[in-house]
mmCIF file of C-alpha atoms in Angstrom:
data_model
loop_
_atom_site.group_PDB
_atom_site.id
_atom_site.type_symbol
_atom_site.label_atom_id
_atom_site.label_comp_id
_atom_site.label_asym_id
_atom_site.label_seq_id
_atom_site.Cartn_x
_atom_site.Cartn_y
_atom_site.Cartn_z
ATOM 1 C CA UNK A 1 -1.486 -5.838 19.109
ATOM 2 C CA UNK A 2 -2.958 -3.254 16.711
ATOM 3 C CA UNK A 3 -3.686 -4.292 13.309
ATOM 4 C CA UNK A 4 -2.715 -1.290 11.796
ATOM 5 C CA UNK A 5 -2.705 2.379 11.735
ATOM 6 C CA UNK A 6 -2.963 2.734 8.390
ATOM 7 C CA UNK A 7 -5.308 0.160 6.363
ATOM 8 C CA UNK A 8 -7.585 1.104 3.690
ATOM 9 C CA UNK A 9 -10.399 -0.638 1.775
ATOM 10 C CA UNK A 10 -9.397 -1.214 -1.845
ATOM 11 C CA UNK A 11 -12.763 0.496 -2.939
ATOM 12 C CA UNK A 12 -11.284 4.149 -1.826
ATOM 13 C CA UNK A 13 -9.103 3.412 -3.927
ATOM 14 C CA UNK A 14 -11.490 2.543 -6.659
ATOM 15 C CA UNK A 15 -13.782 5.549 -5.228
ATOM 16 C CA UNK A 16 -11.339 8.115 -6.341
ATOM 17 C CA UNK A 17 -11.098 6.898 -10.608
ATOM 18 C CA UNK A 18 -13.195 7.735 -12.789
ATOM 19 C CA UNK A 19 -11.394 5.659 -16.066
ATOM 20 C CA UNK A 20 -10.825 1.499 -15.694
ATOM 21 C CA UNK A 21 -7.826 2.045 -17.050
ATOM 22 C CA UNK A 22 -6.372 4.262 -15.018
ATOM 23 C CA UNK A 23 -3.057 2.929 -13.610
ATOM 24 C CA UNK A 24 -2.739 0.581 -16.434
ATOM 25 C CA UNK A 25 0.970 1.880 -17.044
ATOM 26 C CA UNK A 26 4.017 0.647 -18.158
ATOM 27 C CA UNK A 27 7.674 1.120 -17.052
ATOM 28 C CA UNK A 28 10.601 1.720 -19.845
ATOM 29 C CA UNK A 29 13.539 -0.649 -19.146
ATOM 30 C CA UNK A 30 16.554 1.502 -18.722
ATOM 31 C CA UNK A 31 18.743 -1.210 -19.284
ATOM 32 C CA UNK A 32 18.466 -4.341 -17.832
ATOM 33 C CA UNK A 33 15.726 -2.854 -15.074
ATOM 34 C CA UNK A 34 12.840 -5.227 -15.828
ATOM 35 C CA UNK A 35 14.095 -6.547 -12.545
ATOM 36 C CA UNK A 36 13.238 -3.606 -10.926
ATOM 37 C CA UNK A 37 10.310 -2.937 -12.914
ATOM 38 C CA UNK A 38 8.386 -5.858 -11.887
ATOM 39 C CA UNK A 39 8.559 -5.100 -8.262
ATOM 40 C CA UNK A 40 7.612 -1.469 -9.107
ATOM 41 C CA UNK A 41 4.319 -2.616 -10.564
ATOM 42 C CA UNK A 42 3.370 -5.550 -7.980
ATOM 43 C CA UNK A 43 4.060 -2.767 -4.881
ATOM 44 C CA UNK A 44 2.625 0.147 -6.249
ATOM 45 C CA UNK A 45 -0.640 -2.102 -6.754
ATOM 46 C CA UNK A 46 -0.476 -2.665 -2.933
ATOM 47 C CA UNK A 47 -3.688 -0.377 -2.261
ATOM 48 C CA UNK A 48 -2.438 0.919 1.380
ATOM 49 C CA UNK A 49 0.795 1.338 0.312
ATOM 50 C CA UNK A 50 -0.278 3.649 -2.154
ATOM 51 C CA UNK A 51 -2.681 5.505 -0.879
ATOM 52 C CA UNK A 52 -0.248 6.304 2.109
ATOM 53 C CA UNK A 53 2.250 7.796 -0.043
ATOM 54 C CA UNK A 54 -0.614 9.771 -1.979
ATOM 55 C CA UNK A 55 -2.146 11.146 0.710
ATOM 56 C CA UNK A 56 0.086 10.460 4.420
ATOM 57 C CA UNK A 57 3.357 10.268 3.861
ATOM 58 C CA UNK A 58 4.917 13.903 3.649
ATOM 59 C CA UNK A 59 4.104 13.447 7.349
ATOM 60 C CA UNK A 60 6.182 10.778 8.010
ATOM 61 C CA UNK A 61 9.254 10.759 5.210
ATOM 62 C CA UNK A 62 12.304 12.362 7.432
ATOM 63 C CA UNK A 63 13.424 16.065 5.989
ATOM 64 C CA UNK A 64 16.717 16.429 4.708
ATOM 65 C CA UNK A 65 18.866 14.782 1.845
ATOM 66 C CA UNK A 66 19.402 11.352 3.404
ATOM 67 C CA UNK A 67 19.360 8.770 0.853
ATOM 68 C CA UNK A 68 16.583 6.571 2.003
ATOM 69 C CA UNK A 69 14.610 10.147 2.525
ATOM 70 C CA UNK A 70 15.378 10.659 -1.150
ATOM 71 C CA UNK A 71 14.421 7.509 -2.531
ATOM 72 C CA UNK A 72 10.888 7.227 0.070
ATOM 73 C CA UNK A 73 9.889 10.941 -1.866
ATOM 74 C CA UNK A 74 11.617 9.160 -5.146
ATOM 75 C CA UNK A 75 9.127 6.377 -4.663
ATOM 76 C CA UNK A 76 5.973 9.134 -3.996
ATOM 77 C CA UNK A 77 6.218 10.850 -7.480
ATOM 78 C CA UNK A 78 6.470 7.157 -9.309
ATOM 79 C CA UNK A 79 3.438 6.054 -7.807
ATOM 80 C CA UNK A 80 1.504 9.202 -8.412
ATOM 81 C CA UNK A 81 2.714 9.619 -12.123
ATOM 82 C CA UNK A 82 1.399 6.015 -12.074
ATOM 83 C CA UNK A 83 -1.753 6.242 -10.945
ATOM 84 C CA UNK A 84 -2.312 9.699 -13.254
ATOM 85 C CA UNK A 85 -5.534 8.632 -15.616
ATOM 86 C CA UNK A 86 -5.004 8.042 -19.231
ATOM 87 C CA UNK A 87 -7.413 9.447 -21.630
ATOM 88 C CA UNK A 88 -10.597 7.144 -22.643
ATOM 89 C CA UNK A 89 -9.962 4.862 -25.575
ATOM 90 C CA UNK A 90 -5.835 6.024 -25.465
ATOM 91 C CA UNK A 91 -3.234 3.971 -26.319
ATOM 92 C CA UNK A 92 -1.516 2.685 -23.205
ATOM 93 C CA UNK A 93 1.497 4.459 -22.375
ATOM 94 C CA UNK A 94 4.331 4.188 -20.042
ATOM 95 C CA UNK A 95 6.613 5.955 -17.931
ATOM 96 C CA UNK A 96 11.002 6.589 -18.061
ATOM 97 C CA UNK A 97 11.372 5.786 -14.489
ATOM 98 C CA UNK A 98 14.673 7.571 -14.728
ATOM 99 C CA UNK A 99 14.488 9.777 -11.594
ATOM 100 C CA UNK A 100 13.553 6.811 -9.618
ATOM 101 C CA UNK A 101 16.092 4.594 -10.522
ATOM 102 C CA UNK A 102 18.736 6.733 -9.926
ATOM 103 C CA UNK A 103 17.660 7.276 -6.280
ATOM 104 C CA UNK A 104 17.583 3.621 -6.125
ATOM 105 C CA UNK A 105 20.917 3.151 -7.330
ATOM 106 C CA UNK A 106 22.487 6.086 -5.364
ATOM 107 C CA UNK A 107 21.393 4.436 -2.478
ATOM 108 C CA UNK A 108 22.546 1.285 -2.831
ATOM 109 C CA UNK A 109 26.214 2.462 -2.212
ATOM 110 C CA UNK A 110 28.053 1.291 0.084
ATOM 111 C CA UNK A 111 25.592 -0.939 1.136
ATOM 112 C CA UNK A 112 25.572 -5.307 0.946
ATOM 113 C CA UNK A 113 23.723 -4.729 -2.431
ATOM 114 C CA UNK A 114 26.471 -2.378 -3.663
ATOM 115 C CA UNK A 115 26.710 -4.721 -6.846
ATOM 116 C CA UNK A 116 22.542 -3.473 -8.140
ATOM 117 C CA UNK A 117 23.812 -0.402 -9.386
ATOM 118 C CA UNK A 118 25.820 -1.999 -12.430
ATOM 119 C CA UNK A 119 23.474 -1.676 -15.436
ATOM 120 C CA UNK A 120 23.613 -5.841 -15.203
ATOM 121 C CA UNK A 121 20.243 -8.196 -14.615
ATOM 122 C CA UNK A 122 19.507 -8.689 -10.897
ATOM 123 C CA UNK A 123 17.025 -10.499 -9.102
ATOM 124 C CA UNK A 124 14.097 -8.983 -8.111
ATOM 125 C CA UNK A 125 13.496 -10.095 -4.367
ATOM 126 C CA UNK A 126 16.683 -8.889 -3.582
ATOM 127 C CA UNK A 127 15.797 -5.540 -5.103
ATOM 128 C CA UNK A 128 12.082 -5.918 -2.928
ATOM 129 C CA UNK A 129 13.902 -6.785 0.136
ATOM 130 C CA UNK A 130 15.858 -3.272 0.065
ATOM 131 C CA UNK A 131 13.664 -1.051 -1.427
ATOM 132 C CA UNK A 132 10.923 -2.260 1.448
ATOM 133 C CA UNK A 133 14.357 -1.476 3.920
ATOM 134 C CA UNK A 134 14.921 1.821 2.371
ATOM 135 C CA UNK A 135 11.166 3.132 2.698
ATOM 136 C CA UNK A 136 11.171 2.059 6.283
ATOM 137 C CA UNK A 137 14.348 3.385 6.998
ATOM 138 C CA UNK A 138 13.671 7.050 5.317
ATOM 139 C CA UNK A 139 9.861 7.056 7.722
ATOM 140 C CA UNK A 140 10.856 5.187 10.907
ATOM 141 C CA UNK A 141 10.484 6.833 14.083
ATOM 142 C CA UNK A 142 10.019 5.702 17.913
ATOM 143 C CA UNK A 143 6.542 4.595 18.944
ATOM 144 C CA UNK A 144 5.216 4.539 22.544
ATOM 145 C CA UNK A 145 3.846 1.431 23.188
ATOM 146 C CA UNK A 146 2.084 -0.346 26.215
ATOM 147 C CA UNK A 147 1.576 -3.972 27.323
ATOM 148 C CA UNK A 148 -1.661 -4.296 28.758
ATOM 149 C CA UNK A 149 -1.375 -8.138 29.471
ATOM 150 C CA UNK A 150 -0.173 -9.410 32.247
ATOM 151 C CA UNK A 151 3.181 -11.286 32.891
ATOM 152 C CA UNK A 152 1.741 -14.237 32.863
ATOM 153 C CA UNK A 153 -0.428 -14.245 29.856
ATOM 154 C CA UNK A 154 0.430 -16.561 27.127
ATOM 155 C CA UNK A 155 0.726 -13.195 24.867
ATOM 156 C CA UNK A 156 3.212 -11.753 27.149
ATOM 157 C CA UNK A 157 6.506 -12.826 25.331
ATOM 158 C CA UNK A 158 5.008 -12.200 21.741
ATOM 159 C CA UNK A 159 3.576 -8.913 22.787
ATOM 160 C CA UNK A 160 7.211 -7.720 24.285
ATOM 161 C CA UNK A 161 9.100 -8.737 21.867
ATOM 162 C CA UNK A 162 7.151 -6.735 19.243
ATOM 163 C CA UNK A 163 7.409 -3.754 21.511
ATOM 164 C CA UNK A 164 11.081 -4.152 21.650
ATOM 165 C CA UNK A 165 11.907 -4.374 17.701
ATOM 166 C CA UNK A 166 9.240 -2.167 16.624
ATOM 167 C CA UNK A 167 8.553 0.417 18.980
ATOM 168 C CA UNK A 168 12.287 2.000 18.916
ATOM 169 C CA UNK A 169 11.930 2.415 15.335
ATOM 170 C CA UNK A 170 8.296 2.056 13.784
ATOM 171 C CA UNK A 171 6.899 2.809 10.277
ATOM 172 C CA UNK A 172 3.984 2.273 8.824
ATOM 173 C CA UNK A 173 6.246 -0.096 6.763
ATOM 174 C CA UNK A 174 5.841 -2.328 9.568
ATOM 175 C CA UNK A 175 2.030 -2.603 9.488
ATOM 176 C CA UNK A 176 1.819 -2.868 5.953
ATOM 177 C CA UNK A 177 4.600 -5.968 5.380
ATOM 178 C CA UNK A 178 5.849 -7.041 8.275
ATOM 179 C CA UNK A 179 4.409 -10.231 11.065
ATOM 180 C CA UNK A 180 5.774 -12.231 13.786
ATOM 181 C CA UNK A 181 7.050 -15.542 13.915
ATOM 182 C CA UNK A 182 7.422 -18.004 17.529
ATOM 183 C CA UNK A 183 10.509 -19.964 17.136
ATOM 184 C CA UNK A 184 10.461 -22.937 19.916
ATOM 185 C CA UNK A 185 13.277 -24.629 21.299
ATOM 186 C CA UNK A 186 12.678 -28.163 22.849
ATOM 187 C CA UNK A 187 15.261 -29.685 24.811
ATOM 188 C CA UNK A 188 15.805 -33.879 24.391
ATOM 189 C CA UNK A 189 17.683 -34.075 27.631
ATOM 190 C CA UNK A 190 15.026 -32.181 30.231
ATOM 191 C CA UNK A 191 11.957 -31.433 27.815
ATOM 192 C CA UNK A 192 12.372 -27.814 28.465
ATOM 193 C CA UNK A 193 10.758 -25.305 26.093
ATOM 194 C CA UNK A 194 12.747 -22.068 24.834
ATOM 195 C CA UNK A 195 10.640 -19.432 22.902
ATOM 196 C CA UNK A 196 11.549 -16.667 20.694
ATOM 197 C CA UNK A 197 9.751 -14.445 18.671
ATOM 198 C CA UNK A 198 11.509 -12.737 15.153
ATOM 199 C CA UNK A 199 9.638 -10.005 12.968
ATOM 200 C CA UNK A 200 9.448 -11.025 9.284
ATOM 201 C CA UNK A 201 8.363 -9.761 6.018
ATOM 202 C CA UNK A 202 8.359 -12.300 3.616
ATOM 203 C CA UNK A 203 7.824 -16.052 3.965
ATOM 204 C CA UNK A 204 10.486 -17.853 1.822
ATOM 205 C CA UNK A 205 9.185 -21.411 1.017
ATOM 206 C CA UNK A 206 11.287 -23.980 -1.120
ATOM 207 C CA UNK A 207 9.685 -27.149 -3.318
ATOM 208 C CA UNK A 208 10.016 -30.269 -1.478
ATOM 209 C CA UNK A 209 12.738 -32.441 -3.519
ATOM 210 C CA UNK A 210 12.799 -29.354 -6.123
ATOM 211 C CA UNK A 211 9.473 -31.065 -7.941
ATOM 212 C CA UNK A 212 6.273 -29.243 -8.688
ATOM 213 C CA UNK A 213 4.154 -28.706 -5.960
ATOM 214 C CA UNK A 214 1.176 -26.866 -4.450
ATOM 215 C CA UNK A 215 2.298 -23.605 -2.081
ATOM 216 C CA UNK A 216 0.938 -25.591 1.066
ATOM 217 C CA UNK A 217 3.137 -28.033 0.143
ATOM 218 C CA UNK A 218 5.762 -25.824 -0.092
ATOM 219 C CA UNK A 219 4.844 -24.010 3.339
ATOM 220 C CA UNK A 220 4.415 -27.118 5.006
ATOM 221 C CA UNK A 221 8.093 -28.357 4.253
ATOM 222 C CA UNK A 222 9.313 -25.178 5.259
ATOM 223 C CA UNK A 223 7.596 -25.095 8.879
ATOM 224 C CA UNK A 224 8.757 -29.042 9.266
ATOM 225 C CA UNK A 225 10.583 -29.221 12.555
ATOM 226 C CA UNK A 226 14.061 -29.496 12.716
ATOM 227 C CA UNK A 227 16.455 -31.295 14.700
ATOM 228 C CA UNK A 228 20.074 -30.072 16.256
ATOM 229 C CA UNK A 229 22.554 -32.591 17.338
ATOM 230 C CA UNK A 230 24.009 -30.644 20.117
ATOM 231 C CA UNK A 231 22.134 -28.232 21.864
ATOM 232 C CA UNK A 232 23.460 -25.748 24.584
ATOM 233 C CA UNK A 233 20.653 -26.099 27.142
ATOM 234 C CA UNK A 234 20.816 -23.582 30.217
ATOM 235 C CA UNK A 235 19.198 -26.241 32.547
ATOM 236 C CA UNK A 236 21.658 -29.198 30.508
ATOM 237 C CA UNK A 237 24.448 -27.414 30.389
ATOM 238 C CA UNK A 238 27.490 -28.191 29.817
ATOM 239 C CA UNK A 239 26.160 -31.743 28.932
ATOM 240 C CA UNK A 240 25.135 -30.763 25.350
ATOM 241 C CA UNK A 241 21.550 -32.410 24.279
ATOM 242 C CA UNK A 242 19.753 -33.211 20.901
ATOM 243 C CA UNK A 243 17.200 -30.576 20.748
ATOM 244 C CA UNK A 244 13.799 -29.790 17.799
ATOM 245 C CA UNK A 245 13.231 -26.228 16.505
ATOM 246 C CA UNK A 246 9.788 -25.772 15.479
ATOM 247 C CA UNK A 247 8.168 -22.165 13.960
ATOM 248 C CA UNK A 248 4.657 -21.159 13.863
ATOM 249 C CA UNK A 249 2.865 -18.186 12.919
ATOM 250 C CA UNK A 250 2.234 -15.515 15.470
ATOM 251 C CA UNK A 251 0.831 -12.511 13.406
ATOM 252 C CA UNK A 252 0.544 -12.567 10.205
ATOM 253 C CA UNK A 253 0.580 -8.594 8.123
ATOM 254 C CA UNK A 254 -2.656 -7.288 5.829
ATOM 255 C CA UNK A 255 -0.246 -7.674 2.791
ATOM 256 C CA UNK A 256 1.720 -10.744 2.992
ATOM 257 C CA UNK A 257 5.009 -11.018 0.305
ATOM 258 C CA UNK A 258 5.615 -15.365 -0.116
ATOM 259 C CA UNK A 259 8.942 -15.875 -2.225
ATOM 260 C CA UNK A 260 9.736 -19.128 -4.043
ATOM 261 C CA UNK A 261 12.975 -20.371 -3.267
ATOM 262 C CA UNK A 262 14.050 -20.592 -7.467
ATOM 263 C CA UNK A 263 17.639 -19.555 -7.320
ATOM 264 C CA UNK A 264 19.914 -22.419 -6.063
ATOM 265 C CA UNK A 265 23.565 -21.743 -4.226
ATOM 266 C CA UNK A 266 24.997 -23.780 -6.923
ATOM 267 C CA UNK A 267 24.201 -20.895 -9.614
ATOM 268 C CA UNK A 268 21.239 -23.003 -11.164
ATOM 269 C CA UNK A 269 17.324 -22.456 -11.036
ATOM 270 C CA UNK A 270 14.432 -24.880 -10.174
ATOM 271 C CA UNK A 271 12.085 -24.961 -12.947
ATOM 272 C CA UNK A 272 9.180 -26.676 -10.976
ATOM 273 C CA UNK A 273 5.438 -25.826 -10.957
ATOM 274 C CA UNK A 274 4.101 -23.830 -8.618
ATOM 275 C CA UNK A 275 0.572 -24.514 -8.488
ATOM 276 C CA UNK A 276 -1.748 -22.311 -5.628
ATOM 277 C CA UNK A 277 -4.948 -21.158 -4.774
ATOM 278 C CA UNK A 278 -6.482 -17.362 -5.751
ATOM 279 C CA UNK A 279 -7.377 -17.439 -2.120
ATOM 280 C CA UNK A 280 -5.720 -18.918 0.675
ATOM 281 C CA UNK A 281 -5.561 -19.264 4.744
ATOM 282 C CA UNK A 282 -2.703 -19.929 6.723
ATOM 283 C CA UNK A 283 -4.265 -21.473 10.123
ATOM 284 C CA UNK A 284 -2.469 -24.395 10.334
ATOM 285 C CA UNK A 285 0.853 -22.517 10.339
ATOM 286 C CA UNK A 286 -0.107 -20.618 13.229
ATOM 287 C CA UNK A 287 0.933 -20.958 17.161
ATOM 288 C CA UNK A 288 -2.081 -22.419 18.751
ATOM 289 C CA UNK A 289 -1.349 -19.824 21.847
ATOM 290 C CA UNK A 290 -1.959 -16.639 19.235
ATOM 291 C CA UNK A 291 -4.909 -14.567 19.558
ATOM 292 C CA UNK A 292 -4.519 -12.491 16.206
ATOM 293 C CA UNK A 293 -7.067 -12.044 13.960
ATOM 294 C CA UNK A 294 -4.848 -12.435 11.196
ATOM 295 C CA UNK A 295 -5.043 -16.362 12.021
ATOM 296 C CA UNK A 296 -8.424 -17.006 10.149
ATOM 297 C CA UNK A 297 -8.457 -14.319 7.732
ATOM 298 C CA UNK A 298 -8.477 -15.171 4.036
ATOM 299 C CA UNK A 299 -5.461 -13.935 1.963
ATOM 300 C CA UNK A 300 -5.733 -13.236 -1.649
ATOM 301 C CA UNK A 301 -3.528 -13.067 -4.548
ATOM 302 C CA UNK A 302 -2.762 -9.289 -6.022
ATOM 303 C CA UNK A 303 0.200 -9.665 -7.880
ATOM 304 C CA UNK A 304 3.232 -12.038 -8.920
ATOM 305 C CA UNK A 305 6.318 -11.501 -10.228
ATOM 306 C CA UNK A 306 7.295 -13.903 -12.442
ATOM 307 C CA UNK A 307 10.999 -14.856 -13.755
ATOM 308 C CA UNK A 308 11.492 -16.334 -17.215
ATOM 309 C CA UNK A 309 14.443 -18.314 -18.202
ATOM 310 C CA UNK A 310 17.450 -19.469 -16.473
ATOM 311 C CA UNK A 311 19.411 -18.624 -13.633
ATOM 312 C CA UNK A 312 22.468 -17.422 -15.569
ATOM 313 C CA UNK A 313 19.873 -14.673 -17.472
ATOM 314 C CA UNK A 314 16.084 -13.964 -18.405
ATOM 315 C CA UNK A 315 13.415 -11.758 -17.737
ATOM 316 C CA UNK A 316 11.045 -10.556 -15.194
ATOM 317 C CA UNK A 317 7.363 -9.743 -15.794
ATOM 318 C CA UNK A 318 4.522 -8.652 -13.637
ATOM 319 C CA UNK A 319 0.708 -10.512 -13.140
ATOM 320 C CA UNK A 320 -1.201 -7.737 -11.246
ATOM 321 C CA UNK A 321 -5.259 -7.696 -10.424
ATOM 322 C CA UNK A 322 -6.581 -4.177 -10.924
ATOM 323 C CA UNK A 323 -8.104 -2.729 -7.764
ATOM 324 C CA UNK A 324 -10.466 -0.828 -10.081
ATOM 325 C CA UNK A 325 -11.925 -3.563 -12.230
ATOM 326 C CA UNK A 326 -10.648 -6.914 -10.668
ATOM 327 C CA UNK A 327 -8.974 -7.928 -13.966
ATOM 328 C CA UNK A 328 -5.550 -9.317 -14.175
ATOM 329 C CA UNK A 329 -2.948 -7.732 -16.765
ATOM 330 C CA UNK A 330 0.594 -8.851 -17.286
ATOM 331 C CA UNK A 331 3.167 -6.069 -16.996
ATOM 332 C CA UNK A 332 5.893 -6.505 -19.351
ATOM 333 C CA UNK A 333 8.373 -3.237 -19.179
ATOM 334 C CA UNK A 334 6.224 -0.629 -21.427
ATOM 335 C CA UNK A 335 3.765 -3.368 -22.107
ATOM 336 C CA UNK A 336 0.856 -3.563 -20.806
ATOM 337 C CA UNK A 337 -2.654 -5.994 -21.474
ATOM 338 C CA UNK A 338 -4.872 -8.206 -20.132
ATOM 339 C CA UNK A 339 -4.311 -12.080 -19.211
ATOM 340 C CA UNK A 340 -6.926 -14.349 -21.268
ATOM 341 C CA UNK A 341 -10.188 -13.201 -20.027
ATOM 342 C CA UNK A 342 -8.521 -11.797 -17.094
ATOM 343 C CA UNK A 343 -10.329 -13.648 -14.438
ATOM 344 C CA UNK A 344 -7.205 -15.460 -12.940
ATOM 345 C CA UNK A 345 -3.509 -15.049 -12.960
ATOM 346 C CA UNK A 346 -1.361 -17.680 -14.821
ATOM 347 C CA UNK A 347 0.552 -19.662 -12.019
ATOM 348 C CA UNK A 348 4.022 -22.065 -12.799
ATOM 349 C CA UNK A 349 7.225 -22.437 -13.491
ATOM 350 C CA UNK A 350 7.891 -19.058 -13.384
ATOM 351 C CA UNK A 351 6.088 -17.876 -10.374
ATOM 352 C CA UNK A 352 8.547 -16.783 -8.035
ATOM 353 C CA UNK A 353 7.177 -13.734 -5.499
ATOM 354 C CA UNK A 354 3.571 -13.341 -4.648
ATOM 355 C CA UNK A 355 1.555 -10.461 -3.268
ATOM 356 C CA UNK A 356 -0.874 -11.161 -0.719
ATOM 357 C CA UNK A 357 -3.659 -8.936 0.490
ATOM 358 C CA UNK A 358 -6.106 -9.910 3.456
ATOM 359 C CA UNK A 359 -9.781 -9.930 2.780
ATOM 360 C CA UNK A 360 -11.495 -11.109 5.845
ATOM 361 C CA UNK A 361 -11.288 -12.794 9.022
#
């Protein structure tokens, strides 16, 4: 399974500045957008995300005045007024993302998410989740791919089932944000086995009994098995059988998006600390039966969004690690300055979606 078409090193990204505080810009909040603006500033810091649309991506985004078209070339000039250098010793400045955000909203009609384009607080994941669908949707186009493995290789199933939801309509999306997960099916009744595999690009993890907890914590209650009471078994049937549905890790992608699970059903928000490592592997989630080298690389934090307040109102704020100097700054709207001694981000209560990048394997 290729890695990626499209991967570059964060130092040619560093390669091309010549000022360490180039990209150190702010976004204006156009009413009620921090939302929006926090995502903006944790994705555009996603080095081969960026550099695509900088340098690769008038190949790809489709012609024409399709909305998702509109908002993938919407998305090209924030990033590059973004990344434009400010002069040494300047003031920082920041940008009226007003262009953008009305792409944004204009394509959000008609759509499950129709209720974004009301000048009203949103949540920010929500806004990730279809911004990351829009840009795929305005590049994606059908990929040839062949399965070299044989039928009966272990790899087989995983290997056709990313052929069949990717290759019909691929993006370089896909390589950037999106892995595979093996969901398995055991039977009570005859013990058989019943795989699946599902693309996904986020990992949504919850705290165990809502209290403070490390992210491994919070991953491993979220990979527990489960356990249905009547399962329709094809070798069973029509006896219906207990049955356990475990998930594991197939492939994991070079930038990996983890949301905490903060907002509840019943309109409230778990305040609980979120405490995680600056650099973190995620072996022991994985299918024993994957081959991918994505299984013991090291994954870093690059950016969080971070929610303050309640879940009836508050604020969103960015943490993001500069790919040119390695120091964190918190992104508040038009604000923009340095964490402490900006050696580390500040994890808690308000963590709520981090950006992952792969270092090594």
């Amino acid at each position: 399974m290729n890695d990626s078409f499209f991967v570059v090193t964060v130092s040619q990204m560093a390669e091309s500045s010549f000022d360490k505080k180039k990209g150190q810009i702010g976004l204006a909040n156009l009413g009620n957008t921090c939302y929006l603006n926090a995502v903006l500033q944790c994705l555009r810091h996603v080095s081969d995300l960026t550099l695509f649309f900088r340098n690769h991506s008038d190949q790809w985004i489709h012609d024409g005045d399709a909305k998702d078209a509109t908002l993938c070339k919407a998305y090209k000039e924030l990033v590059q007024g973004l990344w434009s250098g400010t002069p040494e010793g300047s003031k920082p400045i920041f940008l009226r993302p007003a262009g953008f955000v009305y792409h944004f909203r204009n394509s959000l009609r008609g759509t499950a998410v129709e209720h974004m384009i009301a000048p009203l607080p949103h949540d920010s994941h929500e806004a990730l989740v279809f911004l990351l669908d829009q840009l795929h949707e305005g590049m994606k186009r059908e990929l040839k791919v062949q399965i070299l493995a044989p039928a009966s290789s272990p790899v087989h199933g995983a290997l056709t089932a990313w052929k069949d939801q990717v290759a019909p309509q691929y993006s370089p999306i896909i390589d950037y944000f999106f892995g595979l997960m093996e969901v398995r099916v055991t039977c009570s009744g005859c013990s058989n086995i019943s795989k699946r595999y599902e693309l996904f690009n986020m990992l949504k993890v919850g705290f165990p009994d809502f209290k403070s907890a490390t992210l491994q914590e919070c991953i491993e209650d979220d990979f527990k098995v489960e356990t249905i009471d009547e399962y329709c078994c094809d070798h069973c049937t029509p006896i219906r059988k207990p049955a356990t549905i475990s998930r594991k890790i197939w492939r994991l992608p070079h930038n990996l998006i983890v949301v905490v699970r903060r907002f509840n059903m019943n309109g409230t928000k778990c305040h609980a600390h979120l405490k995680a490592e600056l650099n973190q592997k995620f072996t022991e989630w994985f299918s024993p039966e994957s081959p991918e080298s994505s299984k013991t690389a090291t994954y870093g934090i690059e950016s969080i969004v971070d929610h303050h307040g309640s879940a009836n109102g508050g604020h969103y704020t960015a943490q993001v690690k500069s790919p040119l100097t390695g120091l964190w700054n918190n992104y508040d709207d038009e604000n923009v300055y340095q964490i402490m001694d900006g050696s580390k981000p500040i994890l808690g209560q308000n963590s709520y979606v981090l950006f992952y990048r792969r270092k090594s394997s």
